[in-house]
Each structure stands twice: as C-alpha cells, then as structure tokens.
mmCIF file of C-alpha atoms in Angstrom:
data_model
loop_
_atom_site.group_PDB
_atom_site.id
_atom_site.type_symbol
_atom_site.label_atom_id
_atom_site.label_comp_id
_atom_site.label_asym_id
_atom_site.label_seq_id
_atom_site.Cartn_x
_atom_site.Cartn_y
_atom_site.Cartn_z
ATOM 1 C CA MET A 1 120.762 116.030 95.786
ATOM 2 C CA ASP A 2 123.240 117.440 92.738
ATOM 3 C CA ASN A 3 121.480 115.322 90.272
ATOM 4 C CA PHE A 4 118.124 116.373 91.414
ATOM 5 C CA LEU A 5 119.056 120.071 90.995
ATOM 6 C CA PHE A 6 120.465 119.060 87.840
ATOM 7 C CA LEU A 7 116.931 117.996 86.561
ATOM 8 C CA ILE A 8 115.391 121.096 88.165
ATOM 9 C CA GLY A 9 117.730 123.376 86.467
ATOM 10 C CA LEU A 10 117.053 121.779 83.044
ATOM 11 C CA ILE A 11 113.287 122.414 83.439
ATOM 12 C CA ILE A 12 113.979 126.159 84.826
ATOM 13 C CA GLY A 13 116.005 126.905 81.617
ATOM 14 C CA PRO A 14 113.375 126.929 79.081
ATOM 15 C CA ILE A 15 111.290 129.094 81.699
ATOM 16 C CA VAL A 16 113.955 131.676 81.962
ATOM 17 C CA TYR A 17 114.249 131.710 78.329
ATOM 18 C CA LYS A 18 110.440 132.782 78.183
ATOM 19 C CA LEU A 19 110.777 135.442 80.682
ATOM 20 C CA ILE A 20 113.645 137.323 79.370
ATOM 21 C CA THR A 21 112.632 136.929 75.546
ATOM 22 C CA GLN A 22 108.980 136.985 75.820
ATOM 23 C CA ASN A 23 109.134 134.561 73.245
ATOM 24 C CA GLU A 24 106.689 131.397 73.352
ATOM 25 C CA ILE A 25 108.448 128.223 73.054
ATOM 26 C CA ASN A 26 106.520 126.264 70.370
ATOM 27 C CA ILE A 27 106.842 122.483 70.335
ATOM 28 C CA SER A 28 105.088 119.580 68.641
ATOM 29 C CA ILE A 29 104.569 116.167 69.261
ATOM 30 C CA SER A 30 102.218 114.389 67.059
ATOM 31 C CA ASN A 31 102.842 110.754 68.394
ATOM 32 C CA SER A 32 100.285 108.721 70.159
ATOM 33 C CA PHE A 33 100.856 108.234 73.571
ATOM 34 C CA ILE A 34 101.695 104.451 73.035
ATOM 35 C CA LEU A 35 104.242 105.465 70.608
ATOM 36 C CA LEU A 36 105.821 107.873 72.992
ATOM 37 C CA ALA A 37 105.807 105.355 75.814
ATOM 38 C CA ILE A 38 107.618 102.883 73.519
ATOM 39 C CA ALA A 39 110.162 105.652 72.274
ATOM 40 C CA GLY A 40 110.800 106.705 76.019
ATOM 41 C CA LEU A 41 111.635 103.282 77.033
ATOM 42 C CA LEU A 42 113.846 102.691 73.856
ATOM 43 C CA VAL A 43 115.590 105.879 74.760
ATOM 44 C CA GLY A 44 115.843 105.339 78.564
ATOM 45 C CA VAL A 45 117.177 101.628 77.758
ATOM 46 C CA GLY A 46 119.496 102.447 75.056
ATOM 47 C CA THR A 47 121.072 105.767 77.030
ATOM 48 C CA ARG A 48 121.793 103.382 80.171
ATOM 49 C CA ILE A 49 123.008 100.504 78.036
ATOM 50 C CA SER A 50 125.505 102.492 75.743
ATOM 51 C CA GLY A 51 126.201 104.662 78.511
ATOM 52 C CA GLY A 52 125.292 108.117 76.948
ATOM 53 C CA CYS A 53 122.834 109.914 75.057
ATOM 54 C CA THR A 54 123.163 112.849 72.363
ATOM 55 C CA SER A 55 124.584 115.338 74.977
ATOM 56 C CA GLY A 56 126.580 112.567 76.777
ATOM 57 C CA HIS A 57 128.051 110.838 73.627
ATOM 58 C CA GLY A 58 127.302 113.503 70.960
ATOM 59 C CA ILE A 59 128.997 116.369 72.872
ATOM 60 C CA SER A 60 130.790 115.384 75.957
ATOM 61 C CA GLY A 61 132.260 112.295 74.506
ATOM 62 C CA ILE A 62 133.194 113.493 70.995
ATOM 63 C CA GLY A 63 134.394 116.657 72.574
ATOM 64 C CA ARG A 64 136.936 114.395 74.398
ATOM 65 C CA PHE A 65 137.619 112.645 71.358
ATOM 66 C CA SER A 66 136.426 109.434 72.918
ATOM 67 C CA LEU A 67 136.214 106.443 70.360
ATOM 68 C CA ARG A 68 133.439 104.732 72.007
ATOM 69 C CA SER A 69 131.283 108.183 71.699
ATOM 70 C CA ILE A 70 132.138 108.658 68.042
ATOM 71 C CA VAL A 71 130.900 104.939 67.499
ATOM 72 C CA ALA A 72 127.849 105.459 69.596
ATOM 73 C CA THR A 73 126.952 108.852 67.944
ATOM 74 C CA ILE A 74 127.324 107.450 64.290
ATOM 75 C CA THR A 75 125.232 104.567 65.462
ATOM 76 C CA PHE A 76 122.303 106.555 66.626
ATOM 77 C CA MET A 77 122.496 108.853 63.982
ATOM 78 C CA ILE A 78 122.132 106.350 61.109
ATOM 79 C CA ILE A 79 119.514 104.577 63.137
ATOM 80 C CA GLY A 80 117.478 107.599 64.106
ATOM 81 C CA ILE A 81 117.571 108.696 60.346
ATOM 82 C CA LEU A 82 116.457 105.139 59.172
ATOM 83 C CA THR A 83 113.564 105.166 61.800
ATOM 84 C CA VAL A 84 112.293 108.393 60.380
ATOM 85 C CA LEU A 85 112.527 107.118 56.796
ATOM 86 C CA ILE A 86 110.859 103.972 57.835
ATOM 87 C CA LYS A 87 108.182 105.747 59.732
ATOM 88 C CA ASN A 88 107.485 108.128 56.710
ATOM 89 C CA ILE A 89 107.004 105.386 54.417
ATOM 90 C CA ILE A 90 104.718 103.173 56.592
ATOM 91 C CA MET B 1 129.125 125.507 95.874
ATOM 92 C CA SER B 2 129.199 122.346 93.327
ATOM 93 C CA ARG B 3 125.535 122.426 93.739
ATOM 94 C CA VAL B 4 124.914 125.897 92.622
ATOM 95 C CA VAL B 5 126.981 125.462 89.628
ATOM 96 C CA SER B 6 125.272 122.310 88.767
ATOM 97 C CA LEU B 7 121.956 124.226 88.911
ATOM 98 C CA ILE B 8 123.175 126.970 87.018
ATOM 99 C CA SER B 9 125.090 124.852 84.376
ATOM 100 C CA GLU B 10 121.747 123.182 83.429
ATOM 101 C CA ILE B 11 119.633 126.276 83.478
ATOM 102 C CA ILE B 12 122.251 127.547 80.682
ATOM 103 C CA PHE B 13 121.644 123.881 79.115
ATOM 104 C CA GLY B 14 118.064 124.558 79.062
ATOM 105 C CA VAL B 15 118.154 127.837 77.654
ATOM 106 C CA GLY B 16 120.167 126.680 74.910
ATOM 107 C CA LEU B 17 117.817 123.736 74.259
ATOM 108 C CA ALA B 18 114.986 126.481 73.827
ATOM 109 C CA VAL B 19 117.073 128.972 71.554
ATOM 110 C CA SER B 20 118.316 126.300 69.412
ATOM 111 C CA GLN B 21 114.681 124.715 69.041
ATOM 112 C CA MET B 22 116.185 121.312 70.159
ATOM 113 C CA ILE B 23 113.617 121.081 72.466
ATOM 114 C CA ASP B 24 111.002 120.936 69.645
ATOM 115 C CA PRO B 25 110.530 117.167 68.570
ATOM 116 C CA ALA B 26 109.479 118.189 65.044
ATOM 117 C CA LYS B 27 112.645 119.995 64.715
ATOM 118 C CA VAL B 28 114.570 117.195 65.430
ATOM 119 C CA LEU B 29 112.543 114.877 63.355
ATOM 120 C CA GLY B 30 113.001 117.213 60.405
ATOM 121 C CA PHE B 31 116.816 116.989 61.086
ATOM 122 C CA LEU B 32 116.789 112.874 60.941
ATOM 123 C CA ASN B 33 114.573 113.388 57.964
ATOM 124 C CA ILE B 34 117.516 113.621 55.254
ATOM 125 C CA PHE B 35 115.743 111.713 52.725
ATOM 126 C CA GLY B 36 112.561 114.053 52.608
ATOM 127 C CA ASN B 37 112.210 117.576 53.773
ATOM 128 C CA TRP B 38 115.627 118.020 55.436
ATOM 129 C CA ASP B 39 116.204 120.723 58.185
ATOM 130 C CA PRO B 40 119.973 120.577 58.697
ATOM 131 C CA SER B 41 119.842 123.521 61.304
ATOM 132 C CA LEU B 42 120.472 121.326 64.484
ATOM 133 C CA ALA B 43 123.787 119.988 63.072
ATOM 134 C CA PHE B 44 124.870 123.682 63.783
ATOM 135 C CA VAL B 45 123.738 123.043 67.381
ATOM 136 C CA MET B 46 125.825 120.343 68.034
ATOM 137 C CA ILE B 47 128.848 121.639 66.096
ATOM 138 C CA GLY B 48 128.559 124.687 67.698
ATOM 139 C CA ALA B 49 128.296 122.885 71.342
ATOM 140 C CA LEU B 50 131.246 120.827 70.361
ATOM 141 C CA ILE B 51 133.377 124.183 69.457
ATOM 142 C CA ILE B 52 132.590 125.657 72.607
ATOM 143 C CA SER B 53 133.173 122.593 75.014
ATOM 144 C CA SER B 54 135.731 120.557 73.426
ATOM 145 C CA PRO B 55 138.705 123.038 73.891
ATOM 146 C CA PHE B 56 137.549 123.140 77.605
ATOM 147 C CA PHE B 57 137.492 119.301 77.987
ATOM 148 C CA HIS B 58 140.895 119.103 76.867
ATOM 149 C CA LEU B 59 142.272 122.072 78.827
ATOM 150 C CA PHE B 60 141.188 120.241 81.875
ATOM 151 C CA LYS B 61 141.470 116.675 81.056
ATOM 152 C CA ASN B 62 144.802 116.310 83.111
ATOM 153 C CA ASN B 63 143.281 117.856 86.282
ATOM 154 C CA LYS B 64 142.430 115.426 88.927
ATOM 155 C CA LYS B 65 138.977 116.776 89.527
ATOM 156 C CA PRO B 66 136.723 119.657 88.068
ATOM 157 C CA VAL B 67 137.041 122.951 89.708
ATOM 158 C CA PHE B 68 133.412 122.726 91.006
ATOM 159 C CA ALA B 69 132.832 118.912 91.502
ATOM 160 C CA ASP B 70 134.729 116.342 93.670
ATOM 161 C CA SER B 71 135.376 114.077 90.525
ATOM 162 C CA PHE B 72 134.869 113.741 86.781
ATOM 163 C CA SER B 73 131.439 111.907 85.918
ATOM 164 C CA TYR B 74 132.350 110.635 82.514
ATOM 165 C CA PHE B 75 133.741 107.076 81.778
ATOM 166 C CA ASN B 76 136.911 106.172 80.698
ATOM 167 C CA ASN B 77 135.917 102.751 79.058
ATOM 168 C CA LYS B 78 137.409 102.428 75.884
ATOM 169 C CA GLU B 79 136.034 99.080 74.620
ATOM 170 C CA LEU B 80 133.937 99.080 71.704
ATOM 171 C CA ASN B 81 131.418 96.262 72.823
ATOM 172 C CA LYS B 82 128.091 95.029 71.808
ATOM 173 C CA GLU B 83 126.529 96.931 74.521
ATOM 174 C CA LEU B 84 127.634 100.021 72.995
ATOM 175 C CA ILE B 85 126.104 99.280 69.678
ATOM 176 C CA ILE B 86 122.827 97.697 70.870
ATOM 177 C CA GLY B 87 122.297 100.539 73.318
ATOM 178 C CA SER B 88 123.034 103.127 70.756
ATOM 179 C CA SER B 89 120.765 101.486 68.158
ATOM 180 C CA LEU B 90 117.895 101.376 70.483
ATOM 181 C CA PHE B 91 118.367 104.896 71.708
ATOM 182 C CA GLY B 92 118.462 105.875 67.923
ATOM 183 C CA THR B 93 115.184 104.123 67.289
ATOM 184 C CA GLY B 94 113.437 105.795 70.267
ATOM 185 C CA TRP B 95 114.825 109.205 68.985
ATOM 186 C CA GLY B 96 113.709 108.655 65.676
ATOM 187 C CA LEU B 97 110.337 107.695 66.778
ATOM 188 C CA ALA B 98 109.706 110.419 68.989
ATOM 189 C CA GLY B 99 112.443 113.235 68.309
ATOM 190 C CA LEU B 100 113.142 113.269 72.032
ATOM 191 C CA CYS B 101 116.400 112.516 73.787
ATOM 192 C CA PRO B 102 117.176 112.511 77.640
ATOM 193 C CA GLY B 103 117.842 116.390 77.754
ATOM 194 C CA PRO B 104 115.563 118.161 75.667
ATOM 195 C CA ALA B 105 112.565 115.876 76.804
ATOM 196 C CA ILE B 106 113.299 116.855 80.869
ATOM 197 C CA ALA B 107 113.717 120.715 79.531
ATOM 198 C CA SER B 108 110.319 120.442 77.764
ATOM 199 C CA LEU B 109 108.693 119.348 81.025
ATOM 200 C CA ALA B 110 108.711 123.078 81.446
ATOM 201 C CA LEU B 111 106.065 123.665 78.936
ATOM 202 C CA LEU B 112 103.543 121.295 81.003
ATOM 203 C CA ASN B 113 102.391 119.004 78.222
ATOM 204 C CA THR B 114 101.510 115.476 78.756
ATOM 205 C CA SER B 115 103.554 113.964 75.864
ATOM 206 C CA SER B 116 106.843 115.055 77.314
ATOM 207 C CA LEU B 117 105.584 113.863 80.792
ATOM 208 C CA ILE B 118 104.684 110.053 79.366
ATOM 209 C CA PHE B 119 108.184 110.158 77.536
ATOM 210 C CA VAL B 120 110.090 111.377 80.621
ATOM 211 C CA ILE B 121 108.597 108.711 83.038
ATOM 212 C CA THR B 122 109.045 105.774 80.649
ATOM 213 C CA MET B 123 112.616 106.995 79.837
ATOM 214 C CA PHE B 124 113.166 106.477 83.625
ATOM 215 C CA ILE B 125 111.451 103.293 83.856
ATOM 216 C CA GLY B 126 114.040 102.488 81.107
ATOM 217 C CA PHE B 127 116.831 103.822 82.982
ATOM 218 C CA TYR B 128 115.946 101.536 86.094
ATOM 219 C CA ALA B 129 114.746 98.634 84.364
ATOM 220 C CA SER B 130 118.473 98.496 82.382
ATOM 221 C CA ASN B 131 120.121 99.060 86.089
ATOM 222 C CA ILE B 132 118.453 95.639 86.930
ATOM 223 C CA PHE B 133 119.647 93.954 83.918
ATOM 224 C CA LEU B 134 123.161 95.471 84.021
ATOM 225 C CA SER B 135 123.736 94.598 87.471
ATOM 226 C CA ARG B 136 123.204 90.788 86.873
#
C-alpha cells in the first residue's frame, strides 16, 4: 500500500507543479517504441540487479557515502555517456 | 501516518523532477552528451539533492528506525560484486538510450504520453523478470 501511494505521489507531483506555477511541462521523447521498450527492460533489470537507480544509488546511496553506490553511479554514468556517444555516431 | 508521509514526500520528489526538468528525457540525454552539445545543468540537480539529503542521512543513521516508518528500506550490502557492475551497466545503457530512469519515467506518466507508458510497463517487466532470476 505504501509503495502504491509512493507511485501515485510521484505522478501527482508534476500535476501539482503545473497547477501552482501554470507552467506547461514540456518533454520530448524522440525514440521509437521498440527502442523505448528495450531501454525500459534494460533499466528495469539493471535497477533490480544492481539494487538502485539514479535516485537509489546516485542520491540515497552516495548521500550515505556507500562505496557500492559510488561505484554503481560512476559505472552507469560512464556507460550512459558512452551509449549516447555511440548512438550519436550511428 | 507513514502512508501520508510516503505520499507527500513523493509529491515533493515529483515536483522536484518537474521543476528541475529532469522529467524531460531530452534534458537527460543532453546531460549525458558530454562529447557533443553538453548541457551540464542536471549535475546541479544531483549535487543539490545530495547537499540537502546527505546531512539528514547522517544525522539519523544511528536511529533504529525512521521517524515515519517501521524500518529503513536501504541495503547495508557492502560487497562490490559482479551483479553491481553488470546491473549498473545495463541500467546505464537503458538510461543512455531513452534518457529515462525509474523516478522521472513514473513522474512523466502525469503527462499522459504513450512513450512514457511503454517505458514504464517494460521497466516493470524488467523488475519482475529479474526477481525470478535473482530468486534462483
């Protein structure tokens, strides 16, 4: 139940922002649905196997000075940068 | 009470992702594009979040439990194993391909676009698929 509220809160957040500031939130996703599905799977599996994501390792983990999280964050930053580089070349 | 706090803290997280534009995959891809037209601004979002959260993690780290929950939900695993490296690498590949990671992806469902939904659905398939793999 708490986890469900967690997800709902996360979705309500941007709506609250829109209502208060009257700003539109512009996002642009240029990838094909196939690529998004592959990326979604990779992010899902990777988060679960490594035990964290940008917030889990990058903020909570590094915030607690966890060596595991520092290593994980450096790894996914480097791989993320290389992925963008390779994608731009192709 | 923990439910209310859970909801409110996630609303704050969601507002933060919207204000900082981390909710926008194009912004994230610009941040990762250090060899091209680099947009370093998201580094300040992460550093800012750490400056705020890190002192509190340390302030409360010796408590048996959080103020508003029954237990801390982070791991105390200290082992640098191959799962950590493989998992982070897979995560980095997906992050670099789409510019989306779990928090912002779920927050962007608020904007009702199909792309976010496809990403979130496949991400949850990934979570559950790894559960089966990990429980073996």
